[in-house]
PDB file of C-alpha atoms in Angstrom:
ATOM      1  CA  UNK A 202     -10.443  20.236  -6.535  1.00  0.00           C
ATOM      2  CA  UNK A 203     -10.357  18.664 -10.398  1.00  0.00           C
ATOM      3  CA  UNK A 204     -11.208  22.222 -11.939  1.00  0.00           C
ATOM      4  CA  UNK A 205      -8.502  23.498 -10.413  1.00  0.00           C
ATOM      5  CA  UNK A 206      -6.270  20.636 -11.533  1.00  0.00           C
ATOM      6  CA  UNK A 207      -7.545  20.986 -15.049  1.00  0.00           C
ATOM      7  CA  UNK A 208      -6.319  25.392 -15.060  1.00  0.00           C
ATOM      8  CA  UNK A 209      -2.979  23.701 -13.743  1.00  0.00           C
ATOM      9  CA  UNK A 210      -1.926  21.630 -16.172  1.00  0.00           C
ATOM     10  CA  UNK A 211      -2.966  23.678 -19.091  1.00  0.00           C
ATOM     11  CA  UNK A 212      -0.133  26.062 -21.156  1.00  0.00           C
ATOM     12  CA  UNK A 213      -0.600  30.102 -21.590  1.00  0.00           C
ATOM     13  CA  UNK A 214      -2.277  29.499 -24.638  1.00  0.00           C
ATOM     14  CA  UNK A 215      -6.560  27.943 -24.769  1.00  0.00           C
ATOM     15  CA  UNK A 216      -6.401  23.867 -25.049  1.00  0.00           C
ATOM     16  CA  UNK A 217     -10.015  21.362 -25.742  1.00  0.00           C
ATOM     17  CA  UNK A 218      -9.315  20.676 -21.850  1.00  0.00           C
ATOM     18  CA  UNK A 219     -11.500  23.771 -20.842  1.00  0.00           C
ATOM     19  CA  UNK A 220     -14.415  21.192 -21.786  1.00  0.00           C
ATOM     20  CA  UNK A 221     -13.610  19.882 -18.618  1.00  0.00           C
ATOM     21  CA  UNK A 222     -14.554  22.608 -16.698  1.00  0.00           C
ATOM     22  CA  UNK A 223     -17.866  22.430 -17.904  1.00  0.00           C
ATOM     23  CA  UNK A 224     -19.261  19.803 -16.206  1.00  0.00           C
ATOM     24  CA  UNK A 225     -18.114  20.617 -12.620  1.00  0.00           C
ATOM     25  CA  UNK A 226     -18.677  23.994 -12.424  1.00  0.00           C
ATOM     26  CA  UNK A 227     -22.719  23.328 -13.209  1.00  0.00           C
ATOM     27  CA  UNK A 228     -23.064  21.063 -10.579  1.00  0.00           C
ATOM     28  CA  UNK A 229     -27.058  21.693  -9.384  1.00  0.00           C
ATOM     29  CA  UNK A 230     -27.354  21.789  -5.652  1.00  0.00           C
ATOM     30  CA  UNK A 231     -29.558  18.892  -6.268  1.00  0.00           C
ATOM     31  CA  UNK A 232     -27.383  17.065  -7.562  1.00  0.00           C
ATOM     32  CA  UNK A 233     -25.647  17.436  -4.046  1.00  0.00           C
ATOM     33  CA  UNK A 234     -28.572  16.768  -2.383  1.00  0.00           C
ATOM     34  CA  UNK A 235     -28.890  13.368  -4.412  1.00  0.00           C
ATOM     35  CA  UNK A 236     -25.625  12.385  -3.957  1.00  0.00           C
ATOM     36  CA  UNK A 237     -25.955  13.118  -0.218  1.00  0.00           C
ATOM     37  CA  UNK A 238     -28.806  11.164   0.138  1.00  0.00           C
ATOM     38  CA  UNK A 239     -27.191   8.809  -0.761  1.00  0.00           C
ATOM     39  CA  UNK A 240     -24.000   8.497   0.660  1.00  0.00           C
ATOM     40  CA  UNK A 241     -26.054   9.305   4.209  1.00  0.00           C
ATOM     41  CA  UNK A 242     -28.441   5.443   3.257  1.00  0.00           C
ATOM     42  CA  UNK A 243     -24.847   3.450   2.144  1.00  0.00           C
ATOM     43  CA  UNK A 244     -23.525   4.661   5.396  1.00  0.00           C
ATOM     44  CA  UNK A 245     -26.009   3.149   7.438  1.00  0.00           C
ATOM     45  CA  UNK A 246     -25.655  -0.029   5.767  1.00  0.00           C
ATOM     46  CA  UNK A 247     -21.741  -0.627   5.006  1.00  0.00           C
ATOM     47  CA  UNK A 248     -20.075  -2.551   7.774  1.00  0.00           C
ATOM     48  CA  UNK A 249     -15.842  -3.548   7.805  1.00  0.00           C
ATOM     49  CA  UNK A 250     -13.326  -6.284   9.117  1.00  0.00           C
ATOM     50  CA  UNK A 251     -11.844  -4.494  11.538  1.00  0.00           C
ATOM     51  CA  UNK A 252      -9.331  -8.277  11.129  1.00  0.00           C
ATOM     52  CA  UNK A 253      -8.997  -7.355   7.874  1.00  0.00           C
ATOM     53  CA  UNK A 254      -7.816  -4.197   8.051  1.00  0.00           C
ATOM     54  CA  UNK A 255      -4.938  -5.056  10.852  1.00  0.00           C
ATOM     55  CA  UNK A 256      -4.246  -7.514   8.337  1.00  0.00           C
ATOM     56  CA  UNK A 257      -3.440  -5.296   5.321  1.00  0.00           C
ATOM     57  CA  UNK A 258      -1.588  -2.425   7.277  1.00  0.00           C
ATOM     58  CA  UNK A 259       0.562  -5.332   9.508  1.00  0.00           C
ATOM     59  CA  UNK A 260       1.878  -6.249   5.584  1.00  0.00           C
ATOM     60  CA  UNK A 261       3.848  -4.605   3.471  1.00  0.00           C
ATOM     61  CA  UNK A 262       2.246  -4.803   0.071  1.00  0.00           C
ATOM     62  CA  UNK A 263       0.559  -0.715   0.989  1.00  0.00           C
ATOM     63  CA  UNK A 264       4.918  -0.123   0.589  1.00  0.00           C
ATOM     64  CA  UNK A 265       4.839  -1.012  -3.252  1.00  0.00           C
ATOM     65  CA  UNK A 266       4.396   1.838  -4.475  1.00  0.00           C
ATOM     66  CA  UNK A 267       7.584   3.430  -2.830  1.00  0.00           C
ATOM     67  CA  UNK A 268       8.965   1.193  -4.079  1.00  0.00           C
ATOM     68  CA  UNK A 269       8.333   0.831  -7.630  1.00  0.00           C
ATOM     69  CA  UNK A 270       9.017   5.159  -6.530  1.00  0.00           C
ATOM     70  CA  UNK A 271      12.636   4.615  -5.767  1.00  0.00           C
ATOM     71  CA  UNK A 272      12.685   2.026  -9.185  1.00  0.00           C
ATOM     72  CA  UNK A 273      11.593   5.775 -10.672  1.00  0.00           C
ATOM     73  CA  UNK A 274      14.389   7.977  -9.403  1.00  0.00           C
ATOM     74  CA  UNK A 275      17.312   5.482 -10.048  1.00  0.00           C
ATOM     75  CA  UNK A 276      16.364   6.051 -13.760  1.00  0.00           C
ATOM     76  CA  UNK A 277      13.042   3.309 -14.444  1.00  0.00           C
ATOM     77  CA  UNK A 278      10.624   3.905 -16.391  1.00  0.00           C
ATOM     78  CA  UNK A 279       7.599   3.620 -13.948  1.00  0.00           C
ATOM     79  CA  UNK A 280       5.835   0.820 -16.439  1.00  0.00           C
ATOM     80  CA  UNK A 281       8.381  -0.666 -15.633  1.00  0.00           C
ATOM     81  CA  UNK A 282       9.163  -0.218 -11.687  1.00  0.00           C
ATOM     82  CA  UNK A 283       5.817  -0.744 -11.522  1.00  0.00           C
ATOM     83  CA  UNK A 284       6.008  -4.788 -13.200  1.00  0.00           C
ATOM     84  CA  UNK A 285       9.072  -5.384 -11.475  1.00  0.00           C
ATOM     85  CA  UNK A 286       7.289  -4.714  -8.619  1.00  0.00           C
ATOM     86  CA  UNK A 287       4.338  -6.735  -9.601  1.00  0.00           C
ATOM     87  CA  UNK A 288       6.594  -9.417 -10.172  1.00  0.00           C
ATOM     88  CA  UNK A 289       7.826  -9.338  -7.012  1.00  0.00           C
ATOM     89  CA  UNK A 290       4.348  -8.633  -5.120  1.00  0.00           C
ATOM     90  CA  UNK A 291       3.692 -12.078  -7.263  1.00  0.00           C
ATOM     91  CA  UNK A 292       5.984 -14.166  -5.532  1.00  0.00           C
ATOM     92  CA  UNK A 293       6.007 -13.127  -2.117  1.00  0.00           C
ATOM     93  CA  UNK A 294       2.326 -14.638  -2.792  1.00  0.00           C
ATOM     94  CA  UNK A 295       3.345 -17.516  -3.834  1.00  0.00           C
ATOM     95  CA  UNK A 296       5.565 -17.886  -1.541  1.00  0.00           C
ATOM     96  CA  UNK A 297       4.046 -16.914   1.539  1.00  0.00           C
ATOM     97  CA  UNK A 298       6.213 -14.312   2.760  1.00  0.00           C
ATOM     98  CA  UNK A 299       5.961 -10.203   2.856  1.00  0.00           C
ATOM     99  CA  UNK A 300       8.719  -7.949   0.705  1.00  0.00           C
ATOM    100  CA  UNK A 301      10.589  -7.850   3.283  1.00  0.00           C
ATOM    101  CA  UNK A 302      11.471 -10.973   3.575  1.00  0.00           C
ATOM    102  CA  UNK A 303      13.007 -11.639   0.261  1.00  0.00           C
ATOM    103  CA  UNK A 304      16.491 -11.723  -0.084  1.00  0.00           C
ATOM    104  CA  UNK A 305      18.368  -8.489  -1.802  1.00  0.00           C
ATOM    105  CA  UNK A 306      20.048 -10.651  -4.784  1.00  0.00           C
ATOM    106  CA  UNK A 307      16.065 -11.269  -5.304  1.00  0.00           C
ATOM    107  CA  UNK A 308      15.260  -7.155  -5.522  1.00  0.00           C
ATOM    108  CA  UNK A 309      18.778  -6.665  -7.099  1.00  0.00           C
ATOM    109  CA  UNK A 310      18.204  -9.842  -9.487  1.00  0.00           C
ATOM    110  CA  UNK A 311      14.551  -7.854 -10.912  1.00  0.00           C
ATOM    111  CA  UNK A 312      16.227  -3.829 -11.683  1.00  0.00           C
ATOM    112  CA  UNK A 313      19.232  -4.393 -12.475  1.00  0.00           C
ATOM    113  CA  UNK A 314      18.723  -5.711 -16.180  1.00  0.00           C
ATOM    114  CA  UNK A 315      16.396  -2.609 -16.583  1.00  0.00           C
ATOM    115  CA  UNK A 316      18.748  -0.064 -15.368  1.00  0.00           C
ATOM    116  CA  UNK A 317      21.381  -1.250 -17.683  1.00  0.00           C
ATOM    117  CA  UNK A 318      19.097  -0.765 -20.551  1.00  0.00           C
ATOM    118  CA  UNK A 319      18.121  -4.526 -20.624  1.00  0.00           C
ATOM    119  CA  UNK A 320      14.831  -5.923 -19.241  1.00  0.00           C
ATOM    120  CA  UNK A 321      16.101  -9.357 -17.165  1.00  0.00           C
ATOM    121  CA  UNK A 322      13.257 -12.265 -17.761  1.00  0.00           C
ATOM    122  CA  UNK A 323      11.968 -13.659 -15.033  1.00  0.00           C
TER     123      UNK A 323
END
C-alpha cells in the first residue's frame, strides 16, 4: 500500500520520491517472520480496558476531526480549523462537558473571525 500511495502521488515524470520504493520492495521474508513473531508475543501479554473503550466511544471528542473537516469545507485552512477545534476541546475539558453540550455561540465565536479573514482571539 505504501508503494502504491507513493506511485499515485507522482507526476508523469520520475521524481526522487521513487527512492521510497526500494525499502518496501526489498522487505525480506526473515523481516516479515521476525515481525510476526514479535506481534505474536506482544498479543499474548497485552490487555485492554473495556471500560475505557466504552467511555471513549460514549464521549464525543472522537467527532473533533469531523468538526475540523466541516470547518475546512467552509473555507478555513485545516491548520486553523485544527486550532479552533483544539480550543473547543480544551474548553470542554476545562468545563467538564462534551462538544455537544457547548452552546452554538462558542462555535461561531471561535470560527466566524477566521471565516471573515481575521483570527478570533480566545
